[in-house]
mmCIF file of C-alpha atoms in Angstrom:
data_model
loop_
_atom_site.group_PDB
_atom_site.id
_atom_site.type_symbol
_atom_site.label_atom_id
_atom_site.label_comp_id
_atom_site.label_asym_id
_atom_site.label_seq_id
_atom_site.Cartn_x
_atom_site.Cartn_y
_atom_site.Cartn_z
ATOM 1 C CA MET A 1 -2.072 22.160 9.732
ATOM 2 C CA LYS A 2 1.841 22.331 9.858
ATOM 3 C CA LYS A 3 3.648 21.112 6.699
ATOM 4 C CA SER A 4 4.656 17.549 7.954
ATOM 5 C CA THR A 5 1.195 16.786 8.707
ATOM 6 C CA SER A 6 0.279 17.172 5.328
ATOM 7 C CA ILE A 7 3.221 15.530 4.007
ATOM 8 C CA TRP A 8 2.171 12.996 6.115
ATOM 9 C CA ILE A 9 -1.767 12.639 4.965
ATOM 10 C CA VAL A 10 -0.675 12.586 1.931
ATOM 11 C CA PHE A 11 1.364 10.205 2.386
ATOM 12 C CA LEU A 12 -1.296 7.680 3.695
ATOM 13 C CA LEU A 13 -3.017 8.311 1.258
ATOM 14 C CA PHE A 14 -1.610 7.514 -1.714
ATOM 15 C CA PRO A 15 -1.386 3.478 -0.945
ATOM 16 C CA ILE A 16 -5.062 3.368 -0.470
ATOM 17 C CA LEU A 17 -5.745 5.460 -3.960
ATOM 18 C CA THR A 18 -3.090 3.515 -5.621
ATOM 19 C CA ALA A 19 -5.087 0.288 -4.339
ATOM 20 C CA ALA A 20 -8.409 1.136 -4.667
ATOM 21 C CA GLN A 21 -6.994 1.246 -8.882
ATOM 22 C CA LEU A 22 -4.966 -1.861 -8.925
ATOM 23 C CA TYR A 23 -7.152 -3.487 -6.981
ATOM 24 C CA THR A 24 -8.466 -7.061 -9.373
ATOM 25 C CA PRO A 25 -10.677 -9.446 -8.821
ATOM 26 C CA GLY A 26 -8.814 -12.642 -6.787
ATOM 27 C CA ASP A 27 -6.434 -9.523 -4.914
ATOM 28 C CA SER A 28 -7.479 -8.745 -0.976
ATOM 29 C CA LEU A 29 -7.786 -5.715 -0.136
ATOM 30 C CA LEU A 30 -9.188 -4.932 3.540
ATOM 31 C CA ILE A 31 -9.672 -1.196 5.194
ATOM 32 C CA GLN A 32 -9.572 -1.239 8.965
ATOM 33 C CA GLY A 33 -8.977 1.233 12.134
ATOM 34 C CA GLN A 34 -9.007 1.344 15.771
ATOM 35 C CA LEU A 35 -10.633 3.864 18.031
ATOM 36 C CA SER A 36 -9.610 4.057 21.504
ATOM 37 C CA ALA A 37 -10.770 6.385 24.313
ATOM 38 C CA TRP A 38 -10.026 6.700 27.875
ATOM 39 C CA SER A 39 -10.275 8.552 30.674
ATOM 40 C CA HIS A 40 -7.125 9.109 33.258
ATOM 41 C CA TYR A 41 -7.694 10.302 37.036
ATOM 42 C CA ASN A 42 -4.707 10.945 39.495
ATOM 43 C CA PRO A 43 -4.623 12.490 42.415
ATOM 44 C CA GLY A 44 -1.330 12.938 43.242
ATOM 45 C CA ASN A 45 -0.182 14.012 39.767
ATOM 46 C CA SER A 46 -0.010 18.238 39.014
ATOM 47 C CA MET A 47 -1.789 17.739 35.992
ATOM 48 C CA SER A 48 -4.466 14.965 38.127
ATOM 49 C CA VAL A 49 -7.307 14.691 34.583
ATOM 50 C CA GLN A 50 -6.409 13.560 31.713
ATOM 51 C CA LEU A 51 -9.166 12.908 28.906
ATOM 52 C CA GLY A 52 -7.629 11.478 25.456
ATOM 53 C CA GLY A 53 -8.718 9.851 22.138
ATOM 54 C CA ARG A 54 -6.859 7.322 19.287
ATOM 55 C CA TYR A 55 -7.536 6.910 15.534
ATOM 56 C CA ILE A 56 -5.371 4.016 13.570
ATOM 57 C CA PRO A 57 -6.616 4.030 10.221
ATOM 58 C CA GLN A 58 -4.870 0.861 8.763
ATOM 59 C CA ILE A 59 -4.735 -0.463 5.014
ATOM 60 C CA ASN A 60 -3.796 -4.065 3.149
ATOM 61 C CA TYR A 61 -3.743 -4.504 -0.035
ATOM 62 C CA GLU A 62 -2.274 -7.974 -0.796
ATOM 63 C CA VAL A 63 -1.487 -9.731 -4.209
ATOM 64 C CA ARG A 64 -1.039 -13.074 -4.904
ATOM 65 C CA TRP A 65 0.468 -15.096 -7.036
ATOM 66 C CA PRO A 66 1.450 -19.022 -8.480
ATOM 67 C CA ASP A 67 3.748 -20.940 -6.109
ATOM 68 C CA ARG A 68 2.455 -19.292 -2.662
ATOM 69 C CA ARG A 69 4.175 -15.836 -3.696
ATOM 70 C CA GLN A 70 2.861 -13.141 -2.358
ATOM 71 C CA LEU A 71 3.343 -9.153 -2.438
ATOM 72 C CA ASP A 72 1.738 -6.778 0.094
ATOM 73 C CA PHE A 73 1.525 -3.465 1.750
ATOM 74 C CA GLU A 74 0.217 -1.971 4.978
ATOM 75 C CA ALA A 75 -0.185 1.351 5.890
ATOM 76 C CA SER A 76 -1.401 3.037 9.070
ATOM 77 C CA ALA A 77 -1.560 6.079 11.207
ATOM 78 C CA ASN A 78 -1.348 7.603 14.072
ATOM 79 C CA ILE A 79 -3.856 10.303 14.974
ATOM 80 C CA TYR A 80 -3.772 11.418 18.676
ATOM 81 C CA GLY A 81 -4.438 13.713 21.343
ATOM 82 C CA ASP A 82 -5.116 14.348 24.974
ATOM 83 C CA SER A 83 -6.376 17.125 27.649
ATOM 84 C CA ASN A 84 -4.860 17.634 30.841
ATOM 85 C CA TRP A 85 -6.465 19.346 33.700
ATOM 86 C CA LYS A 86 -5.628 20.611 37.127
ATOM 87 C CA GLY A 87 -8.795 20.490 38.773
ATOM 88 C CA PHE A 88 -11.455 23.300 36.782
ATOM 89 C CA GLY A 89 -7.935 25.835 36.725
ATOM 90 C CA GLU A 90 -4.947 25.080 34.660
ATOM 91 C CA SER A 91 -4.777 23.003 31.631
ATOM 92 C CA THR A 92 -2.763 21.576 28.594
ATOM 93 C CA TYR A 93 -3.917 19.975 25.503
ATOM 94 C CA HIS A 94 -1.564 17.678 23.007
ATOM 95 C CA GLY A 95 -2.248 16.008 19.719
ATOM 96 C CA ARG A 96 -0.575 14.777 16.911
ATOM 97 C CA ILE A 97 -0.633 12.474 13.788
ATOM 98 C CA LYS A 98 1.830 10.316 12.402
ATOM 99 C CA PRO A 99 2.609 7.634 10.297
ATOM 100 C CA TYR A 100 2.356 3.803 11.889
ATOM 101 C CA ARG A 101 3.297 1.791 10.010
ATOM 102 C CA ALA A 102 3.832 2.411 5.945
ATOM 103 C CA TRP A 103 5.831 -1.422 4.256
ATOM 104 C CA ALA A 104 5.717 -3.711 1.859
ATOM 105 C CA ARG A 105 6.557 -7.167 1.759
ATOM 106 C CA TYR A 106 7.560 -9.640 -0.562
ATOM 107 C CA SER A 107 6.820 -13.465 0.793
ATOM 108 C CA THR A 108 7.193 -16.687 -0.500
ATOM 109 C CA ARG A 109 7.358 -20.294 1.019
ATOM 110 C CA GLN A 110 10.524 -19.229 2.469
ATOM 111 C CA LEU A 111 11.385 -15.882 2.081
ATOM 112 C CA GLU A 112 10.052 -12.724 3.439
ATOM 113 C CA LEU A 113 11.756 -9.323 2.692
ATOM 114 C CA ARG A 114 9.693 -6.391 4.009
ATOM 115 C CA LEU A 115 10.584 -2.549 3.859
ATOM 116 C CA GLY A 116 9.375 0.117 5.480
ATOM 117 C CA LEU A 117 7.951 1.931 8.413
ATOM 118 C CA GLN A 118 7.449 -1.680 11.030
ATOM 119 C CA LYS A 119 7.532 -3.391 13.782
ATOM 120 C CA ILE A 120 10.580 -5.748 15.048
ATOM 121 C CA ASN A 121 10.922 -7.274 17.816
ATOM 122 C CA PHE A 122 12.041 -10.371 19.010
ATOM 123 C CA GLY A 123 13.178 -12.820 22.427
ATOM 124 C CA SER A 124 11.686 -15.563 24.846
ATOM 125 C CA ALA A 125 10.965 -12.936 27.985
ATOM 126 C CA SER A 126 7.917 -10.855 27.362
ATOM 127 C CA MET A 127 8.064 -8.398 31.022
ATOM 128 C CA LEU A 128 11.677 -7.562 31.726
ATOM 129 C CA ARG A 129 12.931 -7.957 27.796
ATOM 130 C CA PRO A 130 16.931 -7.080 27.477
ATOM 131 C CA LEU A 131 16.642 -7.704 23.281
ATOM 132 C CA MET A 132 13.909 -5.288 23.432
ATOM 133 C CA TRP A 133 16.380 -3.087 20.756
ATOM 134 C CA PHE A 134 14.095 -2.006 18.553
ATOM 135 C CA ASP A 135 10.155 -1.309 20.275
ATOM 136 C CA ARG A 136 9.066 -0.211 23.703
ATOM 137 C CA ILE A 137 6.112 -2.116 24.259
ATOM 138 C CA ASP A 138 4.543 -2.085 27.904
ATOM 139 C CA PRO A 139 2.794 -5.465 28.751
ATOM 140 C CA ARG A 140 0.450 -3.236 30.645
ATOM 141 C CA ASP A 141 -0.666 -1.389 28.059
ATOM 142 C CA PRO A 142 -3.718 -3.041 26.128
ATOM 143 C CA LEU A 143 -3.554 -1.528 22.971
ATOM 144 C CA GLN A 144 0.549 -2.865 22.880
ATOM 145 C CA LEU A 145 1.168 0.187 21.373
ATOM 146 C CA THR A 146 4.426 0.616 19.700
ATOM 147 C CA ASP A 147 6.299 3.427 16.835
ATOM 148 C CA GLY A 148 7.683 2.029 13.993
ATOM 149 C CA ILE A 149 11.384 1.168 12.878
ATOM 150 C CA TRP A 150 12.236 2.147 8.926
ATOM 151 C CA GLY A 151 14.122 -0.026 7.368
ATOM 152 C CA LEU A 152 14.808 -3.558 5.187
ATOM 153 C CA LEU A 153 13.952 -7.034 7.246
ATOM 154 C CA GLY A 154 14.786 -10.419 5.696
ATOM 155 C CA ARG A 155 13.489 -13.719 6.778
ATOM 156 C CA TYR A 156 14.630 -16.923 5.519
ATOM 157 C CA TYR A 157 13.244 -20.176 7.064
ATOM 158 C CA PHE A 158 14.832 -23.821 6.238
ATOM 159 C CA LEU A 159 12.864 -26.784 6.369
ATOM 160 C CA ASN A 160 14.614 -27.740 9.610
ATOM 161 C CA ASN A 161 12.603 -24.775 11.383
ATOM 162 C CA VAL A 162 16.515 -23.151 11.762
ATOM 163 C CA ASN A 163 15.717 -19.100 10.344
ATOM 164 C CA ILE A 164 17.607 -16.047 9.754
ATOM 165 C CA TRP A 165 16.831 -12.478 9.946
ATOM 166 C CA LEU A 166 18.800 -10.240 8.083
ATOM 167 C CA TRP A 167 17.726 -6.444 8.542
ATOM 168 C CA GLY A 168 19.559 -2.937 7.580
ATOM 169 C CA LEU A 169 18.166 0.367 9.199
ATOM 170 C CA TYR A 170 17.990 4.255 8.528
ATOM 171 C CA GLY A 171 16.220 7.255 9.647
ATOM 172 C CA ASN A 172 15.768 6.342 12.890
ATOM 173 C CA SER A 173 17.674 9.048 14.881
ATOM 174 C CA LYS A 174 14.868 9.006 18.089
ATOM 175 C CA THR A 175 15.973 6.359 21.141
ATOM 176 C CA LYS A 176 14.342 2.904 21.035
ATOM 177 C CA GLY A 177 14.731 0.195 23.529
ATOM 178 C CA TRP A 178 16.950 0.424 25.898
ATOM 179 C CA GLU A 179 18.595 2.907 23.898
ATOM 180 C CA MET A 180 19.787 6.096 26.560
ATOM 181 C CA ALA A 181 21.621 7.499 23.185
ATOM 182 C CA LYS A 182 20.456 8.931 19.763
ATOM 183 C CA THR A 183 21.962 7.458 16.246
ATOM 184 C CA ARG A 184 23.533 9.149 14.145
ATOM 185 C CA ASP A 185 21.146 10.560 11.098
ATOM 186 C CA ASP A 186 23.729 9.825 8.211
ATOM 187 C CA HIS A 187 24.872 6.321 9.399
ATOM 188 C CA PRO A 188 22.893 3.163 8.411
ATOM 189 C CA GLU A 189 21.843 0.141 11.394
ATOM 190 C CA PHE A 190 22.857 -3.295 10.296
ATOM 191 C CA GLY A 191 22.315 -6.713 12.245
ATOM 192 C CA GLY A 192 21.181 -9.924 11.679
ATOM 193 C CA ARG A 193 19.688 -13.213 14.268
ATOM 194 C CA VAL A 194 20.202 -17.055 13.838
ATOM 195 C CA GLN A 195 17.042 -19.560 15.976
ATOM 196 C CA VAL A 196 17.553 -23.097 16.178
ATOM 197 C CA PRO A 197 15.561 -25.394 17.323
ATOM 198 C CA ILE A 198 16.577 -27.054 20.812
ATOM 199 C CA PRO A 199 14.909 -30.227 22.329
ATOM 200 C CA SER A 200 11.420 -28.951 23.730
ATOM 201 C CA GLY A 201 12.290 -25.561 22.258
ATOM 202 C CA GLU A 202 14.267 -22.855 20.646
ATOM 203 C CA ALA A 203 17.753 -21.362 20.996
ATOM 204 C CA ALA A 204 18.452 -17.868 18.784
ATOM 205 C CA ILE A 205 21.987 -15.108 19.059
ATOM 206 C CA THR A 206 21.227 -11.814 17.779
ATOM 207 C CA TYR A 207 23.609 -9.166 16.722
ATOM 208 C CA HIS A 208 23.234 -5.814 15.654
ATOM 209 C CA HIS A 209 25.548 -2.591 15.364
ATOM 210 C CA ARG A 210 24.894 1.172 15.057
ATOM 211 C CA VAL A 211 26.542 4.014 15.156
ATOM 212 C CA ALA A 212 25.477 6.181 18.358
ATOM 213 C CA ASN A 213 25.640 10.223 19.641
ATOM 214 C CA THR A 214 25.898 11.677 22.968
ATOM 215 C CA LEU A 215 25.483 15.351 22.164
ATOM 216 C CA ALA A 216 22.917 17.160 24.382
ATOM 217 C CA ARG A 217 22.865 14.745 26.897
ATOM 218 C CA GLY A 218 24.268 16.933 29.059
ATOM 219 C CA ALA A 219 25.770 16.152 32.358
ATOM 220 C CA LEU A 220 24.529 12.018 32.230
ATOM 221 C CA MET A 221 27.248 11.380 29.571
ATOM 222 C CA PRO A 222 30.554 12.803 28.342
ATOM 223 C CA GLU A 223 29.150 14.055 24.434
ATOM 224 C CA LEU A 224 30.927 12.709 21.656
ATOM 225 C CA ASP A 225 29.542 12.482 17.933
ATOM 226 C CA TYR A 226 30.518 9.326 16.698
ATOM 227 C CA ILE A 227 30.511 6.152 19.343
ATOM 228 C CA PRO A 228 30.671 2.669 17.492
ATOM 229 C CA GLU A 229 27.792 0.396 19.227
ATOM 230 C CA ASN A 230 27.962 -3.489 19.193
ATOM 231 C CA ARG A 231 25.225 -5.210 20.573
ATOM 232 C CA PHE A 232 24.639 -9.300 21.280
ATOM 233 C CA GLY A 233 22.114 -11.520 22.584
ATOM 234 C CA LEU A 234 21.817 -14.599 23.155
ATOM 235 C CA ASP A 235 18.048 -16.297 24.187
ATOM 236 C CA ALA A 236 16.601 -19.982 24.743
ATOM 237 C CA ARG A 237 13.218 -21.175 25.151
ATOM 238 C CA VAL A 238 12.114 -24.568 26.681
ATOM 239 C CA ASP A 239 8.262 -25.972 27.317
ATOM 240 C CA TYR A 240 8.568 -28.997 29.375
ATOM 241 C CA VAL A 241 5.990 -29.117 32.408
ATOM 242 C CA VAL A 242 6.715 -25.223 32.645
ATOM 243 C CA GLY A 243 7.719 -22.629 30.273
ATOM 244 C CA MET A 244 11.507 -21.257 30.732
ATOM 245 C CA TRP A 245 13.368 -19.285 29.236
ATOM 246 C CA MET A 246 16.834 -17.294 29.045
ATOM 247 C CA GLU A 247 17.498 -13.515 27.837
ATOM 248 C CA GLY A 248 20.711 -11.956 28.128
ATOM 249 C CA ALA A 249 21.870 -8.559 26.185
ATOM 250 C CA TRP A 250 25.640 -7.115 25.985
ATOM 251 C CA ILE A 251 25.884 -3.545 24.750
ATOM 252 C CA GLN A 252 29.416 -2.842 24.357
ATOM 253 C CA LYS A 253 30.578 1.275 22.983
ATOM 254 C CA THR A 254 33.707 1.439 21.649
ATOM 255 C CA LYS A 255 34.576 4.853 22.967
ATOM 256 C CA ASP A 256 34.970 5.389 26.926
ATOM 257 C CA LEU A 257 31.972 6.652 28.156
ATOM 258 C CA GLY A 258 32.656 5.984 31.953
ATOM 259 C CA LEU A 259 29.940 3.809 33.336
ATOM 260 C CA TYR A 260 27.638 3.499 30.700
ATOM 261 C CA THR A 261 31.042 1.925 28.722
ATOM 262 C CA HIS A 262 29.417 -1.316 28.405
ATOM 263 C CA GLN A 263 25.790 -2.699 29.427
ATOM 264 C CA GLU A 264 25.184 -6.186 30.223
ATOM 265 C CA MET A 265 21.508 -7.396 31.175
ATOM 266 C CA ILE A 266 20.065 -11.247 31.838
ATOM 267 C CA ASN A 267 16.553 -12.681 32.439
ATOM 268 C CA ALA A 268 15.721 -15.590 33.771
ATOM 269 C CA GLY A 269 11.150 -16.452 33.314
ATOM 270 C CA MET A 270 8.740 -19.027 33.606
ATOM 271 C CA ASP A 271 5.216 -19.686 32.738
ATOM 272 C CA TYR A 272 2.689 -22.040 34.258
ATOM 273 C CA THR A 273 -0.964 -22.473 33.730
ATOM 274 C CA PHE A 274 -2.686 -23.949 36.873
ATOM 275 C CA GLY A 275 -5.764 -26.098 36.999
ATOM 276 C CA ILE A 276 -8.190 -23.066 38.671
ATOM 277 C CA GLY A 277 -11.908 -22.366 37.296
ATOM 278 C CA ASN A 278 -11.081 -21.628 33.772
ATOM 279 C CA GLY A 279 -7.165 -21.472 34.172
ATOM 280 C CA LEU A 280 -4.996 -19.431 35.626
ATOM 281 C CA ILE A 281 -1.639 -18.389 33.598
ATOM 282 C CA VAL A 282 1.452 -17.046 36.203
ATOM 283 C CA THR A 283 4.817 -15.774 34.938
ATOM 284 C CA LEU A 284 7.680 -14.963 36.881
ATOM 285 C CA GLU A 285 10.821 -12.954 35.960
ATOM 286 C CA HIS A 286 13.727 -11.808 36.831
ATOM 287 C CA LEU A 287 16.066 -9.569 35.247
ATOM 288 C CA LEU A 288 19.583 -8.260 36.714
ATOM 289 C CA ALA A 289 21.053 -5.333 34.687
ATOM 290 C CA ALA A 290 24.615 -3.687 34.904
ATOM 291 C CA TYR A 291 26.338 -0.120 33.583
ATOM 292 C CA ASP A 292 29.928 -0.392 33.857
ATOM 293 C CA SER A 293 33.080 1.121 32.107
ATOM 294 C CA ARG A 294 34.510 -2.542 32.014
ATOM 295 C CA ALA A 295 32.835 -5.181 30.191
ATOM 296 C CA PHE A 296 30.729 -7.687 32.822
ATOM 297 C CA ALA A 297 32.185 -6.478 36.162
ATOM 298 C CA LEU A 298 28.831 -5.931 37.024
ATOM 299 C CA GLU A 299 29.523 -3.150 39.844
ATOM 300 C CA ASN A 300 26.863 -0.326 38.877
ATOM 301 C CA ARG A 301 24.252 -3.550 38.856
ATOM 302 C CA THR A 302 20.058 -3.290 39.560
ATOM 303 C CA SER A 303 17.675 -5.623 39.505
ATOM 304 C CA PHE A 304 14.032 -6.187 39.024
ATOM 305 C CA SER A 305 11.433 -8.852 39.199
ATOM 306 C CA ALA A 306 8.517 -8.805 37.612
ATOM 307 C CA LEU A 307 5.285 -11.321 38.474
ATOM 308 C CA SER A 308 1.888 -11.736 36.028
ATOM 309 C CA PHE A 309 -1.544 -13.127 36.072
ATOM 310 C CA SER A 310 -3.954 -13.878 34.149
ATOM 311 C CA TYR A 311 -7.188 -15.118 34.418
ATOM 312 C CA PRO A 312 -10.238 -15.645 31.720
ATOM 313 C CA MET A 313 -13.398 -14.601 33.997
ATOM 314 C CA GLY A 314 -15.942 -16.307 31.192
ATOM 315 C CA LEU A 315 -16.175 -15.479 27.752
ATOM 316 C CA PHE A 316 -16.520 -12.171 28.339
ATOM 317 C CA ASP A 317 -14.798 -10.825 31.239
ATOM 318 C CA HIS A 318 -10.645 -11.037 31.535
ATOM 319 C CA LEU A 319 -8.486 -10.112 34.738
ATOM 320 C CA THR A 320 -4.905 -9.083 34.601
ATOM 321 C CA ALA A 321 -2.328 -8.108 37.434
ATOM 322 C CA ILE A 322 1.530 -7.335 37.081
ATOM 323 C CA PHE A 323 3.450 -6.541 39.726
ATOM 324 C CA TYR A 324 7.023 -5.071 39.277
ATOM 325 C CA ARG A 325 9.570 -5.494 42.380
ATOM 326 C CA ASP A 326 12.736 -3.017 42.204
ATOM 327 C CA TRP A 327 14.525 -4.553 44.187
ATOM 328 C CA LYS A 328 17.602 -1.860 44.806
ATOM 329 C CA ASN A 329 15.459 1.190 45.905
ATOM 330 C CA ASP A 330 12.732 -1.046 47.864
ATOM 331 C CA HIS A 331 9.946 -0.324 45.407
ATOM 332 C CA LEU A 332 6.701 -1.689 44.284
ATOM 333 C CA TYR A 333 4.845 -1.094 40.747
ATOM 334 C CA SER A 334 1.443 -2.874 40.395
ATOM 335 C CA PHE A 335 -1.003 -3.025 38.299
ATOM 336 C CA VAL A 336 -4.999 -4.431 37.399
ATOM 337 C CA ASN A 337 -6.930 -4.297 34.439
ATOM 338 C CA TRP A 338 -10.721 -6.441 34.374
ATOM 339 C CA GLN A 339 -10.941 -6.395 30.352
ATOM 340 C CA ARG A 340 -14.752 -7.223 29.063
ATOM 341 C CA GLN A 341 -14.886 -7.559 25.270
ATOM 342 C CA TYR A 342 -18.180 -6.603 23.596
ATOM 343 C CA ASN A 343 -17.739 -8.009 20.031
ATOM 344 C CA ARG A 344 -16.007 -5.320 18.889
ATOM 345 C CA ILE A 345 -16.279 -3.005 21.892
ATOM 346 C CA THR A 346 -14.119 -3.712 24.821
ATOM 347 C CA PHE A 347 -13.719 -2.391 28.198
ATOM 348 C CA HIS A 348 -10.975 -1.134 30.253
ATOM 349 C CA LEU A 349 -11.168 -0.614 33.944
ATOM 350 C CA MET A 350 -7.492 -0.428 35.184
ATOM 351 C CA ALA A 351 -5.734 0.636 38.855
ATOM 352 C CA TYR A 352 -2.184 1.264 39.304
ATOM 353 C CA TRP A 353 -0.274 1.710 42.732
ATOM 354 C CA ASN A 354 3.642 3.150 42.085
ATOM 355 C CA PRO A 355 6.381 5.211 43.626
ATOM 356 C CA ASP A 356 6.238 8.307 43.566
ATOM 357 C CA GLN A 357 9.477 8.673 41.588
ATOM 358 C CA TYR A 358 8.596 5.571 38.802
ATOM 359 C CA ASN A 359 11.623 4.442 37.632
ATOM 360 C CA LEU A 360 11.372 0.938 35.375
ATOM 361 C CA PRO A 361 13.538 0.030 32.903
ATOM 362 C CA ALA A 362 13.177 1.680 29.812
ATOM 363 C CA GLN A 363 9.698 2.619 30.958
ATOM 364 C CA ARG A 364 10.483 6.025 31.709
ATOM 365 C CA GLY A 365 8.600 7.735 29.228
ATOM 366 C CA ASN A 366 5.250 7.083 31.384
ATOM 367 C CA GLY A 367 6.619 8.233 34.347
ATOM 368 C CA LYS A 368 5.508 11.477 34.896
ATOM 369 C CA LEU A 369 1.100 9.534 33.844
ATOM 370 C CA PHE A 370 2.034 6.491 36.056
ATOM 371 C CA ALA A 371 3.659 7.996 38.473
ATOM 372 C CA GLY A 372 1.873 7.454 42.232
ATOM 373 C CA ARG A 373 -1.619 5.904 42.358
ATOM 374 C CA GLY A 374 -4.465 6.022 40.021
ATOM 375 C CA ILE A 375 -7.094 4.616 37.744
ATOM 376 C CA GLN A 376 -8.164 4.427 34.470
ATOM 377 C CA ILE A 377 -11.035 3.856 31.447
ATOM 378 C CA MET A 378 -10.939 2.796 28.157
ATOM 379 C CA PHE A 379 -12.600 2.216 25.598
ATOM 380 C CA VAL A 380 -11.705 0.196 22.425
ATOM 381 C CA PHE A 381 -13.609 -0.090 19.171
ATOM 382 C CA ASN A 382 -12.249 -2.138 16.294
ATOM 383 C CA HIS A 383 -13.484 -1.946 13.017
#
């Protein structure tokens, strides 16, 4: 067993043992987990068959005090492995144990402070998200998995429904969200967000600052060790007959990286529930994205559209379909998921038909596995 794996096992067991010792009547201790297993077949892939499994054990401990003050903890691990075959010949195996969430939170009626490995996401869009800055949630993923980030998040909720977010991040050198360059290990990141109510909805502005590093990026962009980067975001949503939203982001690097110096993205979308059968939910989004050496030049742009259908077929069955259109390359991505729920067990039968050259924005990590046509069966058990 690798030394790093042993350290993480001890790290994840520590809060469990501590919680068991500190537990007193009135506190809340919850131990739960999610076990999933899948099989994947893609005849056009070099490794056409994949079998895999994942277990996410989770512990939550909560201490409540008078005046609605609360201290709670969460720790969970991502334990997974898969095997890939090319017929009955060549095969590969991969597995890992890593922390999934590990945070402590203090909260009152209007204040929340959360420290540790956590998920931070926001914005109005759901499929093509310009404000996907800290996560990589794929709307087609039934488990909605994403790695966490290390940091401190504070949120304050005013009585008039205005809320303010402030955060500081440290130790997140791997790329996240839309990032194409890593963050320097020795520099913290920081930012904030202000959400305000508007008629029939809400609007928000967001800012984030980090120092990037493009070393070892090859010929993709100039190699620089110190690149301050600023991100500005704006989003709004209103619900009037139909739900409508707008979400945009401008990412500015203060060093000259050619076409990658500025990045602009804007999304417009809407959703509506049609009174067909049990209710058909239709969501439509369109994303315009551009990389330019000058801000808002919009010379090197691309555009994607996304259309999703969600229909509850009964008490136990749900059908979802998601389609993406890459207008620049004239590509269509198709995905269908039939879900059946049995109390704590969920069954998914998924099929997809994608281009051989997989180029969905911020989802390129799945390109090798989900390029072309294939099917996937997944079982999920929650306890």
